[in-house]
mmCIF file of N, CA and C in Angstrom:
data_model
loop_
_atom_site.group_PDB
_atom_site.id
_atom_site.type_symbol
_atom_site.label_atom_id
_atom_site.label_comp_id
_atom_site.label_asym_id
_atom_site.label_seq_id
_atom_site.Cartn_x
_atom_site.Cartn_y
_atom_site.Cartn_z
ATOM 1 N N MET A 773 -20.930 19.988 -37.418
ATOM 2 C CA MET A 773 -21.891 20.837 -37.850
ATOM 3 C C MET A 773 -20.974 21.968 -38.718
ATOM 4 N N GLN A 774 -21.816 22.446 -39.870
ATOM 5 C CA GLN A 774 -21.277 23.399 -40.782
ATOM 6 C C GLN A 774 -21.072 24.783 -40.015
ATOM 7 N N SER A 775 -20.005 25.412 -40.371
ATOM 8 C CA SER A 775 -19.801 26.545 -39.654
ATOM 9 C C SER A 775 -21.014 27.631 -40.037
ATOM 10 N N ASN A 776 -21.212 28.494 -39.115
ATOM 11 C CA ASN A 776 -22.257 29.537 -39.068
ATOM 12 C C ASN A 776 -21.624 30.791 -40.039
ATOM 13 N N ALA A 777 -20.374 30.786 -40.194
ATOM 14 C CA ALA A 777 -19.725 31.762 -41.140
ATOM 15 C C ALA A 777 -18.566 31.349 -41.683
ATOM 16 N N PRO A 778 -18.703 30.496 -42.730
ATOM 17 C CA PRO A 778 -17.443 29.654 -43.270
ATOM 18 C C PRO A 778 -16.472 30.782 -43.722
ATOM 19 N N GLN A 779 -16.666 31.786 -44.084
ATOM 20 C CA GLN A 779 -15.686 32.723 -44.890
ATOM 21 C C GLN A 779 -15.146 33.846 -44.070
ATOM 22 N N LEU A 780 -15.607 33.768 -42.657
ATOM 23 C CA LEU A 780 -15.225 34.775 -41.638
ATOM 24 C C LEU A 780 -13.607 34.787 -41.575
ATOM 25 N N ASP A 781 -13.060 36.050 -41.552
ATOM 26 C CA ASP A 781 -11.573 36.243 -41.401
ATOM 27 C C ASP A 781 -11.163 35.610 -39.992
ATOM 28 N N GLN A 782 -9.938 35.248 -39.951
ATOM 29 C CA GLN A 782 -9.594 34.600 -38.639
ATOM 30 C C GLN A 782 -9.850 35.657 -37.588
ATOM 31 N N LYS A 783 -9.541 36.873 -37.662
ATOM 32 C CA LYS A 783 -9.663 37.790 -36.447
ATOM 33 C C LYS A 783 -10.970 38.023 -36.139
ATOM 34 N N TRP A 784 -12.036 37.788 -36.970
ATOM 35 C CA TRP A 784 -13.273 37.800 -36.576
ATOM 36 C C TRP A 784 -13.748 36.672 -35.915
ATOM 37 N N ARG A 785 -13.084 35.501 -36.252
ATOM 38 C CA ARG A 785 -13.395 34.064 -35.577
ATOM 39 C C ARG A 785 -12.840 34.226 -34.122
ATOM 40 N N LEU A 786 -11.829 34.991 -33.939
ATOM 41 C CA LEU A 786 -11.364 35.154 -32.601
ATOM 42 C C LEU A 786 -12.333 35.981 -31.795
ATOM 43 N N ALA A 787 -12.887 37.033 -32.234
ATOM 44 C CA ALA A 787 -13.763 37.909 -31.619
ATOM 45 C C ALA A 787 -15.014 37.109 -31.227
ATOM 46 N N CYS A 788 -15.399 36.259 -32.251
ATOM 47 C CA CYS A 788 -16.536 35.384 -31.910
ATOM 48 C C CYS A 788 -16.246 34.491 -30.643
ATOM 49 N N LEU A 789 -15.064 33.766 -30.597
ATOM 50 C CA LEU A 789 -14.745 33.075 -29.553
ATOM 51 C C LEU A 789 -14.562 33.817 -28.230
ATOM 52 N N LEU A 790 -14.310 35.150 -28.243
ATOM 53 C CA LEU A 790 -14.109 35.892 -27.148
ATOM 54 C C LEU A 790 -15.309 36.656 -26.783
ATOM 55 N N HIS A 791 -16.503 36.662 -27.529
ATOM 56 C CA HIS A 791 -17.525 37.596 -27.236
ATOM 57 C C HIS A 791 -18.139 37.427 -25.896
ATOM 58 N N ASP A 792 -17.956 36.260 -25.250
ATOM 59 C CA ASP A 792 -18.549 35.961 -23.871
ATOM 60 C C ASP A 792 -17.398 36.231 -22.685
ATOM 61 N N ALA A 793 -16.215 36.534 -23.145
ATOM 62 C CA ALA A 793 -15.103 36.735 -22.108
ATOM 63 C C ALA A 793 -15.657 37.647 -20.870
ATOM 64 N N PRO A 794 -16.353 38.854 -21.156
ATOM 65 C CA PRO A 794 -16.757 39.538 -19.754
ATOM 66 C C PRO A 794 -17.538 38.574 -18.851
ATOM 67 N N GLU A 795 -18.222 37.665 -19.264
ATOM 68 C CA GLU A 795 -18.850 36.890 -18.229
ATOM 69 C C GLU A 795 -17.734 36.051 -17.342
ATOM 70 N N TYR A 796 -16.478 36.110 -17.725
ATOM 71 C CA TYR A 796 -15.455 35.406 -16.767
ATOM 72 C C TYR A 796 -15.295 36.316 -15.539
ATOM 73 N N VAL A 797 -15.526 37.691 -15.755
ATOM 74 C CA VAL A 797 -15.496 38.596 -14.831
ATOM 75 C C VAL A 797 -16.702 38.794 -13.959
ATOM 76 N N ILE A 798 -17.926 39.026 -14.678
ATOM 77 C CA ILE A 798 -19.110 39.462 -14.045
ATOM 78 C C ILE A 798 -19.987 38.269 -13.958
ATOM 79 N N GLY A 799 -19.684 37.125 -14.499
ATOM 80 C CA GLY A 799 -20.535 36.014 -14.536
ATOM 81 C C GLY A 799 -21.650 35.958 -15.582
ATOM 82 N N ASP A 800 -22.288 34.810 -15.745
ATOM 83 C CA ASP A 800 -23.041 34.679 -16.797
ATOM 84 C C ASP A 800 -24.533 34.813 -16.148
ATOM 85 N N MET A 801 -25.254 35.831 -16.873
ATOM 86 C CA MET A 801 -26.639 35.999 -16.449
ATOM 87 C C MET A 801 -27.666 35.872 -17.458
ATOM 88 N N ILE A 802 -28.730 35.374 -17.062
ATOM 89 C CA ILE A 802 -29.951 35.237 -18.281
ATOM 90 C C ILE A 802 -30.255 36.768 -18.670
ATOM 91 N N THR A 803 -30.725 36.738 -19.755
ATOM 92 C CA THR A 803 -31.200 38.126 -20.414
ATOM 93 C C THR A 803 -32.134 38.841 -19.556
ATOM 94 N N PRO A 804 -33.143 38.203 -19.148
ATOM 95 C CA PRO A 804 -34.209 39.024 -18.211
ATOM 96 C C PRO A 804 -33.570 39.717 -17.054
ATOM 97 N N PHE A 805 -32.552 39.013 -16.484
ATOM 98 C CA PHE A 805 -31.902 39.553 -15.351
ATOM 99 C C PHE A 805 -31.000 40.739 -15.733
ATOM 100 N N LYS A 806 -30.209 40.580 -16.831
ATOM 101 C CA LYS A 806 -29.569 41.711 -17.416
ATOM 102 C C LYS A 806 -30.424 42.822 -17.568
ATOM 103 N N ALA A 807 -31.653 42.828 -18.276
ATOM 104 C CA ALA A 807 -32.541 43.824 -18.527
ATOM 105 C C ALA A 807 -32.994 44.386 -17.213
ATOM 106 N N ALA A 808 -33.246 43.621 -16.058
ATOM 107 C CA ALA A 808 -33.577 44.228 -14.943
ATOM 108 C C ALA A 808 -32.495 45.171 -14.357
ATOM 109 N N LEU A 809 -31.278 44.748 -14.509
ATOM 110 C CA LEU A 809 -30.154 45.526 -13.975
ATOM 111 C C LEU A 809 -30.145 46.954 -14.760
ATOM 112 N N GLY A 810 -30.637 46.914 -15.919
ATOM 113 C CA GLY A 810 -30.505 48.169 -16.726
ATOM 114 C C GLY A 810 -29.238 48.563 -17.495
ATOM 115 N N SER A 811 -29.100 49.789 -17.883
ATOM 116 C CA SER A 811 -27.903 50.243 -18.530
ATOM 117 C C SER A 811 -26.680 50.147 -17.945
ATOM 118 N N SER A 812 -26.625 50.250 -16.650
ATOM 119 C CA SER A 812 -25.448 50.288 -15.899
ATOM 120 C C SER A 812 -24.687 48.866 -16.345
ATOM 121 N N TYR A 813 -25.461 47.765 -16.266
ATOM 122 C CA TYR A 813 -24.764 46.430 -16.517
ATOM 123 C C TYR A 813 -24.214 46.391 -17.885
ATOM 124 N N LYS A 814 -25.101 46.896 -18.778
ATOM 125 C CA LYS A 814 -24.799 46.824 -20.165
ATOM 126 C C LYS A 814 -23.440 47.680 -20.545
ATOM 127 N N GLU A 815 -23.352 48.734 -19.775
ATOM 128 C CA GLU A 815 -22.057 49.706 -19.882
ATOM 129 C C GLU A 815 -20.905 48.787 -19.426
ATOM 130 N N ILE A 816 -21.105 48.294 -18.251
ATOM 131 C CA ILE A 816 -19.906 47.618 -17.682
ATOM 132 C C ILE A 816 -19.644 46.354 -18.714
ATOM 133 N N GLU A 817 -20.619 45.700 -19.093
ATOM 134 C CA GLU A 817 -20.261 44.524 -19.989
ATOM 135 C C GLU A 817 -19.620 44.885 -21.256
ATOM 136 N N GLN A 818 -20.077 46.005 -21.924
ATOM 137 C CA GLN A 818 -19.373 46.566 -23.134
ATOM 138 C C GLN A 818 -17.943 47.014 -22.803
ATOM 139 N N GLY A 819 -17.947 47.851 -21.707
ATOM 140 C CA GLY A 819 -16.513 48.212 -21.454
ATOM 141 C C GLY A 819 -15.442 46.970 -21.249
ATOM 142 N N LEU A 820 -15.866 46.060 -20.588
ATOM 143 C CA LEU A 820 -15.092 44.717 -20.372
ATOM 144 C C LEU A 820 -14.763 44.212 -21.791
ATOM 145 N N GLU A 821 -15.817 43.903 -22.573
ATOM 146 C CA GLU A 821 -15.765 43.344 -23.881
ATOM 147 C C GLU A 821 -14.723 44.304 -24.770
ATOM 148 N N SER A 822 -14.835 45.446 -24.919
ATOM 149 C CA SER A 822 -13.904 46.307 -25.629
ATOM 150 C C SER A 822 -12.482 46.215 -25.036
ATOM 151 N N ALA A 823 -12.334 46.324 -23.751
ATOM 152 C CA ALA A 823 -10.875 46.032 -23.199
ATOM 153 C C ALA A 823 -10.429 44.769 -23.601
ATOM 154 N N ILE A 824 -11.182 43.758 -23.583
ATOM 155 C CA ILE A 824 -10.692 42.307 -24.022
ATOM 156 C C ILE A 824 -10.379 42.239 -25.434
ATOM 157 N N PHE A 825 -11.332 42.820 -26.321
ATOM 158 C CA PHE A 825 -10.914 42.791 -27.928
ATOM 159 C C PHE A 825 -9.775 43.565 -27.959
ATOM 160 N N LEU A 826 -9.515 44.806 -27.604
ATOM 161 C CA LEU A 826 -8.311 45.641 -27.658
ATOM 162 C C LEU A 826 -7.035 44.859 -27.215
ATOM 163 N N ARG A 827 -7.133 44.153 -26.159
ATOM 164 C CA ARG A 827 -6.068 43.436 -25.665
ATOM 165 C C ARG A 827 -5.483 42.331 -26.635
ATOM 166 N N PHE A 828 -6.443 41.764 -27.403
ATOM 167 C CA PHE A 828 -6.131 40.696 -28.310
ATOM 168 C C PHE A 828 -5.951 41.256 -29.758
ATOM 169 N N GLY A 829 -5.808 42.502 -29.897
ATOM 170 C CA GLY A 829 -5.714 43.200 -31.178
ATOM 171 C C GLY A 829 -6.840 43.322 -32.074
ATOM 172 N N LEU A 830 -7.968 43.301 -31.410
ATOM 173 C CA LEU A 830 -9.126 43.401 -32.314
ATOM 174 C C LEU A 830 -9.703 44.847 -31.994
ATOM 175 N N PRO A 831 -10.653 45.352 -32.761
ATOM 176 C CA PRO A 831 -11.163 46.731 -32.566
ATOM 177 C C PRO A 831 -12.107 46.564 -31.472
ATOM 178 N N ALA A 832 -12.210 47.577 -30.756
ATOM 179 C CA ALA A 832 -12.938 47.737 -29.417
ATOM 180 C C ALA A 832 -14.651 47.529 -29.889
ATOM 181 N N GLU A 833 -14.883 47.944 -30.986
ATOM 182 C CA GLU A 833 -16.285 47.782 -31.523
ATOM 183 C C GLU A 833 -16.264 46.787 -32.740
ATOM 184 N N LEU A 834 -16.932 45.908 -32.758
ATOM 185 C CA LEU A 834 -17.088 44.766 -33.855
ATOM 186 C C LEU A 834 -18.029 45.418 -34.917
ATOM 187 N N PRO A 835 -17.709 44.913 -36.326
ATOM 188 C CA PRO A 835 -18.683 45.475 -37.321
ATOM 189 C C PRO A 835 -20.007 44.743 -37.126
ATOM 190 N N ALA A 836 -21.084 45.443 -37.630
ATOM 191 C CA ALA A 836 -22.302 44.796 -37.408
ATOM 192 C C ALA A 836 -22.569 43.518 -37.999
ATOM 193 N N TYR A 837 -21.908 43.266 -39.095
ATOM 194 C CA TYR A 837 -22.102 41.889 -39.651
ATOM 195 C C TYR A 837 -21.357 40.651 -38.686
ATOM 196 N N VAL A 838 -20.363 41.081 -38.099
ATOM 197 C CA VAL A 838 -19.845 40.109 -37.197
ATOM 198 C C VAL A 838 -20.809 39.780 -35.896
ATOM 199 N N LYS A 839 -21.374 41.067 -35.431
ATOM 200 C CA LYS A 839 -22.133 40.887 -34.242
ATOM 201 C C LYS A 839 -23.441 40.122 -34.807
ATOM 202 N N LYS A 840 -23.857 40.229 -35.837
ATOM 203 C CA LYS A 840 -25.018 39.485 -36.319
ATOM 204 C C LYS A 840 -24.714 37.996 -36.353
ATOM 205 N N ILE A 841 -23.625 37.649 -36.893
ATOM 206 C CA ILE A 841 -23.199 36.200 -36.837
ATOM 207 C C ILE A 841 -23.097 35.696 -35.436
ATOM 208 N N ILE A 842 -22.533 36.572 -34.451
ATOM 209 C CA ILE A 842 -22.580 35.979 -33.174
ATOM 210 C C ILE A 842 -23.815 35.828 -32.509
ATOM 211 N N LYS A 843 -24.702 36.800 -32.697
ATOM 212 C CA LYS A 843 -26.062 36.615 -32.240
ATOM 213 C C LYS A 843 -26.846 35.401 -32.707
ATOM 214 N N ARG A 844 -26.586 35.077 -34.039
ATOM 215 C CA ARG A 844 -27.319 33.884 -34.679
ATOM 216 C C ARG A 844 -26.575 32.570 -34.101
ATOM 217 N N ALA A 845 -25.432 32.659 -33.945
ATOM 218 C CA ALA A 845 -24.800 31.499 -33.153
ATOM 219 C C ALA A 845 -25.241 31.251 -31.567
ATOM 220 N N ASP A 846 -25.324 32.439 -31.066
ATOM 221 C CA ASP A 846 -25.946 32.211 -29.654
ATOM 222 C C ASP A 846 -27.407 31.877 -29.600
ATOM 223 N N ARG A 847 -28.136 32.167 -30.572
ATOM 224 C CA ARG A 847 -29.617 31.749 -30.690
ATOM 225 C C ARG A 847 -29.531 30.204 -30.916
ATOM 226 N N MET A 848 -28.620 29.793 -31.802
ATOM 227 C CA MET A 848 -28.586 28.308 -32.037
ATOM 228 C C MET A 848 -28.130 27.494 -30.868
ATOM 229 N N ALA A 849 -27.239 28.075 -30.237
ATOM 230 C CA ALA A 849 -26.616 27.367 -28.945
ATOM 231 C C ALA A 849 -27.806 27.347 -27.898
ATOM 232 N N ALA A 850 -28.475 28.418 -27.678
ATOM 233 C CA ALA A 850 -29.515 28.523 -26.736
ATOM 234 C C ALA A 850 -30.552 27.259 -27.219
ATOM 235 N N TRP A 851 -31.090 27.254 -28.412
ATOM 236 C CA TRP A 851 -31.859 26.215 -28.823
ATOM 237 C C TRP A 851 -31.567 24.885 -28.486
ATOM 238 N N LEU A 852 -30.348 24.650 -28.964
ATOM 239 C CA LEU A 852 -29.650 23.331 -28.713
ATOM 240 C C LEU A 852 -29.563 23.037 -27.263
ATOM 241 N N GLU A 853 -29.118 23.919 -26.409
ATOM 242 C CA GLU A 853 -28.968 23.606 -25.021
ATOM 243 C C GLU A 853 -30.262 23.332 -24.385
ATOM 244 N N ALA A 854 -31.575 24.149 -24.713
ATOM 245 C CA ALA A 854 -32.670 24.084 -24.364
ATOM 246 C C ALA A 854 -33.300 22.591 -24.600
ATOM 247 N N THR A 855 -33.216 22.240 -25.921
ATOM 248 C CA THR A 855 -33.683 20.918 -26.449
ATOM 249 C C THR A 855 -32.895 19.783 -26.129
ATOM 250 N N GLN A 856 -31.752 19.977 -25.940
ATOM 251 C CA GLN A 856 -30.849 18.659 -25.816
ATOM 252 C C GLN A 856 -30.376 18.465 -24.521
ATOM 253 N N LEU A 857 -30.141 19.614 -23.631
ATOM 254 C CA LEU A 857 -29.630 19.410 -22.318
ATOM 255 C C LEU A 857 -30.584 19.846 -21.300
ATOM 256 N N ALA A 858 -31.423 20.830 -21.455
ATOM 257 C CA ALA A 858 -32.362 21.181 -20.352
ATOM 258 C C ALA A 858 -33.640 20.512 -20.310
ATOM 259 N N GLY A 859 -33.899 19.637 -21.330
ATOM 260 C CA GLY A 859 -35.039 18.867 -21.238
ATOM 261 C C GLY A 859 -36.259 19.433 -21.964
ATOM 262 N N PHE A 860 -36.181 20.686 -22.551
ATOM 263 C CA PHE A 860 -37.281 21.146 -23.186
ATOM 264 C C PHE A 860 -37.764 20.496 -24.451
ATOM 265 N N THR A 861 -39.080 20.465 -24.710
ATOM 266 C CA THR A 861 -39.569 19.680 -25.945
ATOM 267 C C THR A 861 -39.263 20.843 -26.930
ATOM 268 N N VAL A 862 -39.453 20.643 -28.196
ATOM 269 C CA VAL A 862 -39.499 21.654 -29.217
ATOM 270 C C VAL A 862 -40.551 22.635 -29.176
ATOM 271 N N GLU A 863 -41.679 22.156 -28.749
ATOM 272 C CA GLU A 863 -42.784 22.951 -28.462
ATOM 273 C C GLU A 863 -42.626 23.938 -27.394
ATOM 274 N N GLU A 864 -42.035 23.524 -26.403
ATOM 275 C CA GLU A 864 -41.820 24.396 -25.174
ATOM 276 C C GLU A 864 -40.729 25.349 -25.683
ATOM 277 N N ALA A 865 -39.663 24.903 -26.177
ATOM 278 C CA ALA A 865 -38.576 25.940 -26.577
ATOM 279 C C ALA A 865 -39.189 26.825 -27.554
ATOM 280 N N ARG A 866 -40.035 26.609 -28.536
ATOM 281 C CA ARG A 866 -40.621 27.522 -29.378
ATOM 282 C C ARG A 866 -41.415 28.625 -28.760
ATOM 283 N N LYS A 867 -41.908 28.451 -27.524
ATOM 284 C CA LYS A 867 -42.740 29.310 -26.832
ATOM 285 C C LYS A 867 -41.698 30.407 -26.236
ATOM 286 N N LEU A 868 -40.410 30.020 -26.007
ATOM 287 C CA LEU A 868 -39.387 30.967 -25.615
ATOM 288 C C LEU A 868 -38.670 31.780 -26.635
ATOM 289 N N PHE A 869 -38.480 31.093 -27.618
ATOM 290 C CA PHE A 869 -37.609 31.741 -28.722
ATOM 291 C C PHE A 869 -37.939 30.974 -29.941
ATOM 292 N N PRO A 870 -37.709 31.585 -31.246
ATOM 293 C CA PRO A 870 -37.839 31.032 -32.441
ATOM 294 C C PRO A 870 -36.855 29.828 -32.666
ATOM 295 N N GLN A 871 -37.258 28.785 -33.296
ATOM 296 C CA GLN A 871 -36.362 27.715 -33.640
ATOM 297 C C GLN A 871 -35.526 28.262 -34.859
ATOM 298 N N PRO A 872 -34.200 28.194 -34.484
ATOM 299 C CA PRO A 872 -33.186 28.731 -35.562
ATOM 300 C C PRO A 872 -33.299 28.032 -36.984
ATOM 301 N N ARG A 873 -33.253 28.829 -38.038
ATOM 302 C CA ARG A 873 -33.298 28.208 -39.572
ATOM 303 C C ARG A 873 -31.743 27.814 -39.733
ATOM 304 N N GLY A 874 -31.686 26.775 -40.583
ATOM 305 C CA GLY A 874 -30.391 26.347 -40.980
ATOM 306 C C GLY A 874 -29.592 25.500 -40.056
ATOM 307 N N LEU A 875 -30.329 25.104 -38.898
ATOM 308 C CA LEU A 875 -29.635 24.148 -37.943
ATOM 309 C C LEU A 875 -29.961 22.797 -38.440
ATOM 310 N N PRO A 876 -29.015 21.924 -38.722
ATOM 311 C CA PRO A 876 -29.381 20.652 -39.143
ATOM 312 C C PRO A 876 -30.112 19.942 -38.020
ATOM 313 N N ALA A 877 -31.088 19.192 -38.367
ATOM 314 C CA ALA A 877 -32.046 18.445 -37.371
ATOM 315 C C ALA A 877 -31.208 17.326 -36.781
ATOM 316 N N THR A 878 -30.146 16.886 -37.367
ATOM 317 C CA THR A 878 -29.488 15.844 -37.007
ATOM 318 C C THR A 878 -28.197 16.114 -35.990
ATOM 319 N N PHE A 879 -28.085 17.292 -35.828
ATOM 320 C CA PHE A 879 -26.921 17.860 -35.048
ATOM 321 C C PHE A 879 -27.190 17.427 -33.544
ATOM 322 N N GLN A 880 -26.203 16.988 -32.934
ATOM 323 C CA GLN A 880 -26.194 16.721 -31.431
ATOM 324 C C GLN A 880 -25.076 17.197 -30.793
ATOM 325 N N LEU A 881 -25.284 17.810 -29.636
ATOM 326 C CA LEU A 881 -24.415 18.445 -28.804
ATOM 327 C C LEU A 881 -23.579 17.214 -28.097
ATOM 328 N N LYS A 882 -22.301 17.437 -27.814
ATOM 329 C CA LYS A 882 -21.509 16.407 -27.019
ATOM 330 C C LYS A 882 -21.062 17.005 -25.781
ATOM 331 N N PRO A 883 -21.677 16.856 -24.750
ATOM 332 C CA PRO A 883 -21.373 17.306 -23.437
ATOM 333 C C PRO A 883 -19.839 16.938 -23.162
ATOM 334 N N GLN A 884 -19.253 18.064 -22.568
ATOM 335 C CA GLN A 884 -17.770 17.870 -22.201
ATOM 336 C C GLN A 884 -17.705 18.194 -20.724
ATOM 337 N N SER A 885 -16.658 17.590 -20.071
ATOM 338 C CA SER A 885 -16.239 17.979 -18.698
ATOM 339 C C SER A 885 -15.725 19.456 -18.777
ATOM 340 N N PRO A 886 -15.591 20.108 -17.468
ATOM 341 C CA PRO A 886 -15.078 21.465 -17.809
ATOM 342 C C PRO A 886 -13.670 21.520 -18.080
ATOM 343 N N GLN A 887 -12.960 20.386 -17.741
ATOM 344 C CA GLN A 887 -11.549 20.302 -18.166
ATOM 345 C C GLN A 887 -11.459 20.130 -19.853
ATOM 346 N N GLU A 888 -12.278 19.291 -20.368
ATOM 347 C CA GLU A 888 -12.135 18.982 -21.863
ATOM 348 C C GLU A 888 -12.571 20.427 -22.482
ATOM 349 N N ALA A 889 -13.699 21.182 -21.859
ATOM 350 C CA ALA A 889 -14.113 22.286 -22.599
ATOM 351 C C ALA A 889 -12.971 23.461 -22.532
ATOM 352 N N ALA A 890 -12.321 23.562 -21.395
ATOM 353 C CA ALA A 890 -11.133 24.515 -21.188
ATOM 354 C C ALA A 890 -10.032 24.222 -22.256
ATOM 355 N N GLN A 891 -9.752 22.960 -22.324
ATOM 356 C CA GLN A 891 -8.627 22.499 -23.174
ATOM 357 C C GLN A 891 -9.059 22.921 -24.695
ATOM 358 N N ASN A 892 -10.232 22.528 -25.104
ATOM 359 C CA ASN A 892 -10.609 22.724 -26.481
ATOM 360 C C ASN A 892 -10.758 24.269 -26.690
ATOM 361 N N PHE A 893 -11.302 25.037 -25.666
ATOM 362 C CA PHE A 893 -11.437 26.477 -25.873
ATOM 363 C C PHE A 893 -9.834 27.061 -25.966
ATOM 364 N N LEU A 894 -8.905 26.627 -25.116
ATOM 365 C CA LEU A 894 -7.578 27.121 -25.266
ATOM 366 C C LEU A 894 -6.891 26.782 -26.463
ATOM 367 N N ARG A 895 -7.223 25.471 -27.110
ATOM 368 C CA ARG A 895 -6.719 25.022 -28.264
ATOM 369 C C ARG A 895 -7.024 26.017 -29.435
ATOM 370 N N ARG A 896 -8.362 26.315 -29.456
ATOM 371 C CA ARG A 896 -8.971 27.163 -30.496
ATOM 372 C C ARG A 896 -8.367 28.460 -30.223
ATOM 373 N N PHE A 897 -8.242 29.084 -29.100
ATOM 374 C CA PHE A 897 -7.807 30.358 -28.894
ATOM 375 C C PHE A 897 -6.376 30.581 -29.406
ATOM 376 N N ARG A 898 -5.451 29.483 -29.075
ATOM 377 C CA ARG A 898 -4.115 29.574 -29.632
ATOM 378 C C ARG A 898 -4.091 29.522 -31.242
ATOM 379 N N ILE A 899 -4.901 28.782 -31.671
ATOM 380 C CA ILE A 899 -4.913 28.806 -33.253
ATOM 381 C C ILE A 899 -5.452 30.093 -33.739
ATOM 382 N N LEU A 900 -6.688 30.671 -33.190
ATOM 383 C CA LEU A 900 -6.936 31.866 -33.840
ATOM 384 C C LEU A 900 -6.161 33.189 -33.436
ATOM 385 N N SER A 901 -5.497 33.060 -32.366
ATOM 386 C CA SER A 901 -4.563 34.205 -31.906
ATOM 387 C C SER A 901 -3.190 34.071 -32.508
ATOM 388 N N GLY A 902 -3.010 33.004 -33.237
ATOM 389 C CA GLY A 902 -1.626 32.813 -33.775
ATOM 390 C C GLY A 902 -0.534 32.306 -32.970
ATOM 391 N N ASP A 903 -0.877 31.752 -31.834
ATOM 392 C CA ASP A 903 -0.036 31.390 -30.731
ATOM 393 C C ASP A 903 0.016 29.782 -30.924
ATOM 394 N N ASP A 904 -0.553 29.124 -31.950
ATOM 395 C CA ASP A 904 -0.744 27.674 -31.952
ATOM 396 C C ASP A 904 0.995 27.256 -32.329
ATOM 397 N N VAL A 905 1.332 26.213 -31.514
ATOM 398 C CA VAL A 905 2.806 25.812 -31.504
ATOM 399 C C VAL A 905 2.836 24.336 -31.922
ATOM 400 N N SER A 906 1.508 23.759 -32.180
ATOM 401 C CA SER A 906 1.567 22.357 -32.523
ATOM 402 C C SER A 906 1.928 22.130 -33.952
#
């Protein structure tokens, strides 16, 4: 699949890769549940995200255009997960969220084992953080 942001600097690609890192600490929750928990949850999540970004040499607060790219990629991923993994029809998915524009109709997710996913994530992390030794 073509990149969501082909001209993005390496540091912002690292930020994109790490944007869900707080979920490692507090777990992944669906948006309606996060909303029900209120501002306390959002503050904790943002604090963790800022600390993680700072730890890896990124600014605590990302530029708005980078946040927009991440949001778009998250929407694309949600659509693909719903329609290709969770069994939603296109019509059912459209009731929950808009179909992303620019997503190639022929794109197919390739499920990976947790071990493969971890290896691929760490490989990309090493490349983007400048620690790639291959």
